[in-house]
């Protein structure tokens, strides 16, 4: 059964791979699962038909037969559970990889999203000049800790896993902030993720929606 995911018809990031369908596309590419994409306008995302799939009126969603899923982390976990390649077989290593999935979404992503939202929505507010450094300090704290843990390793826990997939996509949300560049090992980590052929295929497919030039094949 070929799953269908939803994505932005016109991504606000202009196809830089930051919209969260990228995580799902990347996971599907890593495991070699073909997929269909249904593109949605912002207004269609808020319609009852889409809210029946995604209560918060967001992308991505995932439909596979009777199964409908939302939340990019849950979707990536589902894909990783159903296919080989994104979670280790050893039970303890598998549990640790899942812990890294949660760490990416629960511990590292929130301060990054909060900073990004302030930069987008609060820039004209009188408090912005004071608030931004506070938000950036929170992001820096997390990056320092993550950088210390990663050290000189290629991936967070031995082999590449769904935990790395999510962490790389979360760190990419700092694109343009120059904060990641304060940690060469995190930059190299993100670059390793971006160099994976599955990542490139996912990125090109998402970009093609924006440019209107679908990749051949
Ligand atoms: N926690 C959700 C967040 C989903 C989310 O924020 N999606 C964004 C695109 S990356 C969206 O649909 N934004 C439009 C909106 O919230 O109206 C997930 O990981 O799937």
PDB file of C-alpha atoms and ligand atoms in Angstrom:
ATOM      1  CA  UNK A   1       0.000   0.000   0.000  1.00  0.00           C
ATOM      2  CA  UNK A   2       1.483   3.342  -1.039  1.00  0.00           C
ATOM      3  CA  UNK A   3       1.001   5.948   1.701  1.00  0.00           C
ATOM      4  CA  UNK A   4      -0.098   9.517   1.005  1.00  0.00           C
ATOM      5  CA  UNK A   5       1.347  12.444   2.909  1.00  0.00           C
ATOM      6  CA  UNK A   6       0.293  16.079   2.923  1.00  0.00           C
ATOM      7  CA  UNK A   7       2.581  19.045   2.315  1.00  0.00           C
ATOM      8  CA  UNK A   8       2.376  22.781   1.646  1.00  0.00           C
ATOM      9  CA  UNK A   9       1.249  23.736  -1.823  1.00  0.00           C
ATOM     10  CA  UNK A  10       3.430  26.829  -1.405  1.00  0.00           C
ATOM     11  CA  UNK A  11       5.955  26.494   1.388  1.00  0.00           C
ATOM     12  CA  UNK A  12       6.786  29.696   3.317  1.00  0.00           C
ATOM     13  CA  UNK A  13      10.460  28.591   3.356  1.00  0.00           C
ATOM     14  CA  UNK A  14      10.487  28.610  -0.473  1.00  0.00           C
ATOM     15  CA  UNK A  15      11.581  24.977  -0.577  1.00  0.00           C
ATOM     16  CA  UNK A  16      14.566  25.133   1.794  1.00  0.00           C
ATOM     17  CA  UNK A  17      13.526  21.835   3.363  1.00  0.00           C
ATOM     18  CA  UNK A  18      12.287  23.259   6.661  1.00  0.00           C
ATOM     19  CA  UNK A  19       8.595  22.299   6.471  1.00  0.00           C
ATOM     20  CA  UNK A  20       7.956  19.187   8.508  1.00  0.00           C
ATOM     21  CA  UNK A  21       6.854  16.989   5.625  1.00  0.00           C
ATOM     22  CA  UNK A  22      10.619  16.901   4.945  1.00  0.00           C
ATOM     23  CA  UNK A  23      11.084  14.563   7.950  1.00  0.00           C
ATOM     24  CA  UNK A  24       8.468  12.199   6.661  1.00  0.00           C
ATOM     25  CA  UNK A  25       9.769  12.288   3.084  1.00  0.00           C
ATOM     26  CA  UNK A  26      13.313  11.628   4.352  1.00  0.00           C
ATOM     27  CA  UNK A  27      12.192   8.678   6.496  1.00  0.00           C
ATOM     28  CA  UNK A  28      10.263   7.182   3.576  1.00  0.00           C
ATOM     29  CA  UNK A  29      13.273   7.630   1.293  1.00  0.00           C
ATOM     30  CA  UNK A  30      15.621   6.023   3.845  1.00  0.00           C
ATOM     31  CA  UNK A  31      13.492   2.863   3.958  1.00  0.00           C
ATOM     32  CA  UNK A  32      12.773   2.836   0.212  1.00  0.00           C
ATOM     33  CA  UNK A  33       9.013   3.274   0.538  1.00  0.00           C
ATOM     34  CA  UNK A  34       7.383   5.140  -2.388  1.00  0.00           C
ATOM     35  CA  UNK A  35       4.723   7.678  -1.405  1.00  0.00           C
ATOM     36  CA  UNK A  36       2.164  10.045  -2.832  1.00  0.00           C
ATOM     37  CA  UNK A  37       1.843  13.688  -1.839  1.00  0.00           C
ATOM     38  CA  UNK A  38      -1.334  15.749  -1.569  1.00  0.00           C
ATOM     39  CA  UNK A  39      -0.538  19.451  -1.641  1.00  0.00           C
ATOM     40  CA  UNK A  40      -2.634  21.841   0.424  1.00  0.00           C
ATOM     41  CA  UNK A  41      -3.141  25.577   0.430  1.00  0.00           C
ATOM     42  CA  UNK A  42      -3.212  27.351   3.804  1.00  0.00           C
ATOM     43  CA  UNK A  43      -6.976  27.715   3.581  1.00  0.00           C
ATOM     44  CA  UNK A  44      -7.495  24.031   2.711  1.00  0.00           C
ATOM     45  CA  UNK A  45      -5.419  23.086   5.786  1.00  0.00           C
ATOM     46  CA  UNK A  46      -7.989  24.800   7.990  1.00  0.00           C
ATOM     47  CA  UNK A  47     -11.026  23.177   6.343  1.00  0.00           C
ATOM     48  CA  UNK A  48     -12.964  20.462   8.205  1.00  0.00           C
ATOM     49  CA  UNK A  49     -11.868  17.835   5.678  1.00  0.00           C
ATOM     50  CA  UNK A  50      -8.213  18.315   6.621  1.00  0.00           C
ATOM     51  CA  UNK A  51      -8.910  18.896  10.315  1.00  0.00           C
ATOM     52  CA  UNK A  52     -10.528  15.460  10.366  1.00  0.00           C
ATOM     53  CA  UNK A  53      -7.013  14.145   9.618  1.00  0.00           C
ATOM     54  CA  UNK A  54      -5.027  16.770  11.531  1.00  0.00           C
ATOM     55  CA  UNK A  55      -6.966  18.413  14.394  1.00  0.00           C
ATOM     56  CA  UNK A  56      -4.684  21.458  14.419  1.00  0.00           C
ATOM     57  CA  UNK A  57      -5.013  22.182  10.716  1.00  0.00           C
ATOM     58  CA  UNK A  58      -1.338  21.556   9.957  1.00  0.00           C
ATOM     59  CA  UNK A  59       0.865  19.449   7.711  1.00  0.00           C
ATOM     60  CA  UNK A  60       2.148  16.753   7.532  1.00  0.00           C
ATOM     61  CA  UNK A  61      -0.363  13.923   7.713  1.00  0.00           C
ATOM     62  CA  UNK A  62       0.073  10.307   6.687  1.00  0.00           C
ATOM     63  CA  UNK A  63      -2.625   8.028   5.260  1.00  0.00           C
ATOM     64  CA  UNK A  64      -2.069   4.356   4.647  1.00  0.00           C
ATOM     65  CA  UNK A  65      -5.212   2.270   4.131  1.00  0.00           C
ATOM     66  CA  UNK A  66      -7.352   2.712   7.249  1.00  0.00           C
ATOM     67  CA  UNK A  67      -4.570   4.395   9.164  1.00  0.00           C
ATOM     68  CA  UNK A  68      -4.451   8.185   9.454  1.00  0.00           C
ATOM     69  CA  UNK A  69      -1.626   9.757  11.426  1.00  0.00           C
ATOM     70  CA  UNK A  70      -0.564  13.271  12.273  1.00  0.00           C
ATOM     71  CA  UNK A  71       2.499  14.657  14.151  1.00  0.00           C
ATOM     72  CA  UNK A  72       5.726  14.284  12.201  1.00  0.00           C
ATOM     73  CA  UNK A  73       7.425  12.428  15.088  1.00  0.00           C
ATOM     74  CA  UNK A  74       4.631   9.843  15.306  1.00  0.00           C
ATOM     75  CA  UNK A  75       4.722   9.391  11.532  1.00  0.00           C
ATOM     76  CA  UNK A  76       8.495   8.907  11.447  1.00  0.00           C
ATOM     77  CA  UNK A  77       8.218   6.460  14.364  1.00  0.00           C
ATOM     78  CA  UNK A  78       5.513   4.504  12.522  1.00  0.00           C
ATOM     79  CA  UNK A  79       7.688   4.283   9.401  1.00  0.00           C
ATOM     80  CA  UNK A  80      10.703   3.256  11.501  1.00  0.00           C
ATOM     81  CA  UNK A  81       8.681   0.538  13.244  1.00  0.00           C
ATOM     82  CA  UNK A  82       7.337  -0.909   9.998  1.00  0.00           C
ATOM     83  CA  UNK A  83      10.565  -0.916   7.982  1.00  0.00           C
ATOM     84  CA  UNK A  84      14.189  -1.824   8.594  1.00  0.00           C
ATOM     85  CA  UNK A  85      16.837   0.864   8.570  1.00  0.00           C
ATOM     86  CA  UNK A  86      15.780   3.595  10.980  1.00  0.00           C
ATOM     87  CA  UNK A  87      15.851   1.833  14.369  1.00  0.00           C
ATOM     88  CA  UNK A  88      18.426  -0.703  15.583  1.00  0.00           C
ATOM     89  CA  UNK A  89      17.373  -4.317  16.222  1.00  0.00           C
ATOM     90  CA  UNK A  90      19.053  -4.524  19.618  1.00  0.00           C
ATOM     91  CA  UNK A  91      16.286  -3.626  22.140  1.00  0.00           C
ATOM     92  CA  UNK A  92      18.424  -1.312  24.266  1.00  0.00           C
ATOM     93  CA  UNK A  93      19.902   0.494  21.270  1.00  0.00           C
ATOM     94  CA  UNK A  94      16.387   0.803  19.853  1.00  0.00           C
ATOM     95  CA  UNK A  95      15.094   2.331  23.087  1.00  0.00           C
ATOM     96  CA  UNK A  96      17.974   4.817  23.083  1.00  0.00           C
ATOM     97  CA  UNK A  97      17.288   5.795  19.465  1.00  0.00           C
ATOM     98  CA  UNK A  98      13.640   6.427  20.404  1.00  0.00           C
ATOM     99  CA  UNK A  99      14.820   8.541  23.346  1.00  0.00           C
ATOM    100  CA  UNK A 100      16.786  10.668  20.864  1.00  0.00           C
ATOM    101  CA  UNK A 101      13.636  11.082  18.755  1.00  0.00           C
ATOM    102  CA  UNK A 102      11.877  12.508  21.805  1.00  0.00           C
ATOM    103  CA  UNK A 103      14.908  14.607  22.717  1.00  0.00           C
ATOM    104  CA  UNK A 104      14.898  16.170  19.251  1.00  0.00           C
ATOM    105  CA  UNK A 105      11.203  17.060  19.389  1.00  0.00           C
ATOM    106  CA  UNK A 106      10.675  17.711  23.107  1.00  0.00           C
ATOM    107  CA  UNK A 107      13.946  19.170  24.301  1.00  0.00           C
ATOM    108  CA  UNK A 108      15.803  20.716  21.367  1.00  0.00           C
ATOM    109  CA  UNK A 109      13.039  21.820  19.000  1.00  0.00           C
ATOM    110  CA  UNK A 110      10.888  23.924  21.407  1.00  0.00           C
ATOM    111  CA  UNK A 111      13.430  26.702  22.099  1.00  0.00           C
ATOM    112  CA  UNK A 112      14.379  26.756  18.398  1.00  0.00           C
ATOM    113  CA  UNK A 113      10.735  27.114  17.367  1.00  0.00           C
ATOM    114  CA  UNK A 114      10.126  29.773  20.013  1.00  0.00           C
ATOM    115  CA  UNK A 115      13.042  31.827  18.740  1.00  0.00           C
ATOM    116  CA  UNK A 116      11.924  31.392  15.143  1.00  0.00           C
ATOM    117  CA  UNK A 117       8.350  32.406  15.947  1.00  0.00           C
ATOM    118  CA  UNK A 118       9.511  35.534  17.786  1.00  0.00           C
ATOM    119  CA  UNK A 119      11.776  36.521  14.889  1.00  0.00           C
ATOM    120  CA  UNK A 120       8.857  36.096  12.507  1.00  0.00           C
ATOM    121  CA  UNK A 121       5.952  37.505  14.493  1.00  0.00           C
ATOM    122  CA  UNK A 122       7.326  39.831  17.174  1.00  0.00           C
ATOM    123  CA  UNK A 123      10.022  41.727  15.316  1.00  0.00           C
ATOM    124  CA  UNK A 124       8.058  45.006  15.432  1.00  0.00           C
ATOM    125  CA  UNK A 125       7.127  44.744  19.096  1.00  0.00           C
ATOM    126  CA  UNK A 126       8.820  47.041  21.642  1.00  0.00           C
ATOM    127  CA  UNK A 127      10.025  44.085  23.715  1.00  0.00           C
ATOM    128  CA  UNK A 128      11.668  42.239  20.835  1.00  0.00           C
ATOM    129  CA  UNK A 129      15.157  43.681  21.384  1.00  0.00           C
ATOM    130  CA  UNK A 130      15.180  42.425  24.973  1.00  0.00           C
ATOM    131  CA  UNK A 131      13.410  39.143  24.334  1.00  0.00           C
ATOM    132  CA  UNK A 132      15.521  37.868  21.441  1.00  0.00           C
ATOM    133  CA  UNK A 133      18.781  37.489  23.447  1.00  0.00           C
ATOM    134  CA  UNK A 134      16.877  35.526  26.105  1.00  0.00           C
ATOM    135  CA  UNK A 135      15.438  33.176  23.509  1.00  0.00           C
ATOM    136  CA  UNK A 136      18.837  32.802  21.855  1.00  0.00           C
ATOM    137  CA  UNK A 137      20.457  31.961  25.193  1.00  0.00           C
ATOM    138  CA  UNK A 138      17.977  29.113  25.610  1.00  0.00           C
ATOM    139  CA  UNK A 139      18.812  27.772  22.175  1.00  0.00           C
ATOM    140  CA  UNK A 140      22.549  28.138  22.852  1.00  0.00           C
ATOM    141  CA  UNK A 141      22.205  26.208  26.109  1.00  0.00           C
ATOM    142  CA  UNK A 142      20.675  23.263  24.278  1.00  0.00           C
ATOM    143  CA  UNK A 143      23.232  23.425  21.477  1.00  0.00           C
ATOM    144  CA  UNK A 144      26.102  23.461  23.990  1.00  0.00           C
ATOM    145  CA  UNK A 145      24.711  20.359  25.667  1.00  0.00           C
ATOM    146  CA  UNK A 146      24.029  18.540  22.426  1.00  0.00           C
ATOM    147  CA  UNK A 147      27.473  19.424  21.092  1.00  0.00           C
ATOM    148  CA  UNK A 148      29.110  18.099  24.282  1.00  0.00           C
ATOM    149  CA  UNK A 149      27.222  14.826  23.994  1.00  0.00           C
ATOM    150  CA  UNK A 150      27.903  14.341  20.283  1.00  0.00           C
ATOM    151  CA  UNK A 151      31.606  15.126  20.663  1.00  0.00           C
ATOM    152  CA  UNK A 152      33.475  13.659  17.713  1.00  0.00           C
ATOM    153  CA  UNK A 153      30.929  10.959  16.906  1.00  0.00           C
ATOM    154  CA  UNK A 154      29.204  10.733  13.548  1.00  0.00           C
ATOM    155  CA  UNK A 155      25.737  10.076  15.003  1.00  0.00           C
ATOM    156  CA  UNK A 156      24.054  10.405  18.389  1.00  0.00           C
ATOM    157  CA  UNK A 157      24.163   6.731  19.352  1.00  0.00           C
ATOM    158  CA  UNK A 158      26.442   4.670  17.135  1.00  0.00           C
ATOM    159  CA  UNK A 159      24.604   4.042  13.823  1.00  0.00           C
ATOM    160  CA  UNK A 160      22.360   6.570  12.046  1.00  0.00           C
ATOM    161  CA  UNK A 161      18.776   6.274  13.320  1.00  0.00           C
ATOM    162  CA  UNK A 162      15.395   8.006  13.310  1.00  0.00           C
ATOM    163  CA  UNK A 163      16.757   9.989  16.279  1.00  0.00           C
ATOM    164  CA  UNK A 164      19.423  11.509  14.036  1.00  0.00           C
ATOM    165  CA  UNK A 165      16.924  12.066  11.242  1.00  0.00           C
ATOM    166  CA  UNK A 166      14.703  14.139  13.522  1.00  0.00           C
ATOM    167  CA  UNK A 167      17.605  15.918  15.230  1.00  0.00           C
ATOM    168  CA  UNK A 168      19.131  16.982  11.903  1.00  0.00           C
ATOM    169  CA  UNK A 169      15.798  18.368  10.686  1.00  0.00           C
ATOM    170  CA  UNK A 170      15.354  20.231  13.983  1.00  0.00           C
ATOM    171  CA  UNK A 171      18.851  21.760  13.834  1.00  0.00           C
ATOM    172  CA  UNK A 172      18.279  22.801  10.225  1.00  0.00           C
ATOM    173  CA  UNK A 173      15.579  25.146  11.514  1.00  0.00           C
ATOM    174  CA  UNK A 174      18.462  27.337  12.744  1.00  0.00           C
ATOM    175  CA  UNK A 175      19.428  27.962   9.131  1.00  0.00           C
ATOM    176  CA  UNK A 176      20.358  31.621   8.774  1.00  0.00           C
ATOM    177  CA  UNK A 177      20.684  32.269  12.534  1.00  0.00           C
ATOM    178  CA  UNK A 178      24.480  31.631  12.620  1.00  0.00           C
ATOM    179  CA  UNK A 179      24.018  29.887  15.967  1.00  0.00           C
ATOM    180  CA  UNK A 180      24.809  26.417  14.685  1.00  0.00           C
ATOM    181  CA  UNK A 181      28.119  27.697  13.324  1.00  0.00           C
ATOM    182  CA  UNK A 182      29.271  28.218  16.929  1.00  0.00           C
ATOM    183  CA  UNK A 183      29.567  24.414  17.114  1.00  0.00           C
ATOM    184  CA  UNK A 184      31.622  22.926  14.256  1.00  0.00           C
ATOM    185  CA  UNK A 185      30.725  19.373  15.330  1.00  0.00           C
ATOM    186  CA  UNK A 186      26.999  20.141  15.039  1.00  0.00           C
ATOM    187  CA  UNK A 187      27.533  21.749  11.621  1.00  0.00           C
ATOM    188  CA  UNK A 188      29.401  18.642  10.481  1.00  0.00           C
ATOM    189  CA  UNK A 189      26.624  16.454  11.941  1.00  0.00           C
ATOM    190  CA  UNK A 190      23.943  18.304   9.978  1.00  0.00           C
ATOM    191  CA  UNK A 191      26.101  18.170   6.841  1.00  0.00           C
ATOM    192  CA  UNK A 192      26.447  14.379   7.268  1.00  0.00           C
ATOM    193  CA  UNK A 193      22.670  14.071   7.403  1.00  0.00           C
ATOM    194  CA  UNK A 194      22.229  16.320   4.367  1.00  0.00           C
ATOM    195  CA  UNK A 195      24.787  14.244   2.431  1.00  0.00           C
ATOM    196  CA  UNK A 196      22.723  11.063   2.719  1.00  0.00           C
ATOM    197  CA  UNK A 197      21.236  10.122  -0.669  1.00  0.00           C
ATOM    198  CA  UNK A 198      17.790   9.660   0.919  1.00  0.00           C
ATOM    199  CA  UNK A 199      17.943  13.184   2.357  1.00  0.00           C
ATOM    200  CA  UNK A 200      18.843  14.602  -1.050  1.00  0.00           C
ATOM    201  CA  UNK A 201      15.967  12.813  -2.752  1.00  0.00           C
ATOM    202  CA  UNK A 202      13.535  14.095  -0.122  1.00  0.00           C
ATOM    203  CA  UNK A 203      14.909  17.634  -0.336  1.00  0.00           C
ATOM    204  CA  UNK A 204      14.728  17.677  -4.134  1.00  0.00           C
ATOM    205  CA  UNK A 205      11.144  16.392  -4.079  1.00  0.00           C
ATOM    206  CA  UNK A 206      10.091  19.077  -1.613  1.00  0.00           C
ATOM    207  CA  UNK A 207      11.932  21.815  -3.520  1.00  0.00           C
ATOM    208  CA  UNK A 208      10.314  20.666  -6.760  1.00  0.00           C
ATOM    209  CA  UNK A 209       6.910  21.553  -5.311  1.00  0.00           C
ATOM    210  CA  UNK A 210       8.095  25.110  -4.932  1.00  0.00           C
ATOM    211  CA  UNK A 211       9.921  25.430  -8.249  1.00  0.00           C
ATOM    212  CA  UNK A 212       7.351  23.430 -10.188  1.00  0.00           C
ATOM    213  CA  UNK A 213      10.122  21.209 -11.623  1.00  0.00           C
ATOM    214  CA  UNK A 214       9.577  17.646 -10.400  1.00  0.00           C
ATOM    215  CA  UNK A 215      12.747  15.515 -10.387  1.00  0.00           C
ATOM    216  CA  UNK A 216      12.905  12.933 -13.217  1.00  0.00           C
ATOM    217  CA  UNK A 217      11.503   9.484 -12.423  1.00  0.00           C
TER     218      UNK A 217
HETATM  219  N1  LIG B   1       4.090  19.163  15.968  1.00  0.00           N
HETATM  220  C1  LIG B   1       3.608  19.158  14.594  1.00  0.00           C
HETATM  221  C2  LIG B   1       3.822  20.537  14.043  1.00  0.00           C
HETATM  222  C3  LIG B   1       3.263  20.650  12.636  1.00  0.00           C
HETATM  223  C4  LIG B   1       3.497  22.041  12.076  1.00  0.00           C
HETATM  224  O1  LIG B   1       3.814  23.017  12.810  1.00  0.00           O
HETATM  225  N2  LIG B   1       3.348  22.154  10.768  1.00  0.00           N
HETATM  226  C5  LIG B   1       3.534  23.428  10.128  1.00  0.00           C
HETATM  227  C6  LIG B   1       4.380  23.246   8.880  1.00  0.00           C
HETATM  228  S1  LIG B   1       6.011  22.736   9.283  1.00  0.00           S
HETATM  229  C7  LIG B   1       2.192  23.982   9.705  1.00  0.00           C
HETATM  230  O2  LIG B   1       1.355  23.246   9.215  1.00  0.00           O
HETATM  231  N3  LIG B   1       2.016  25.288   9.876  1.00  0.00           N
HETATM  232  C8  LIG B   1       0.822  25.963   9.475  1.00  0.00           C
HETATM  233  C9  LIG B   1      -0.082  26.247  10.630  1.00  0.00           C
HETATM  234  O3  LIG B   1       0.210  25.844  11.774  1.00  0.00           O
HETATM  235  O4  LIG B   1      -1.089  26.899  10.381  1.00  0.00           O
HETATM  236  C10 LIG B   1       4.364  18.100  13.786  1.00  0.00           C
HETATM  237  O5  LIG B   1       5.528  17.831  14.108  1.00  0.00           O
HETATM  238  O6  LIG B   1       3.788  17.524  12.847  1.00  0.00           O
END
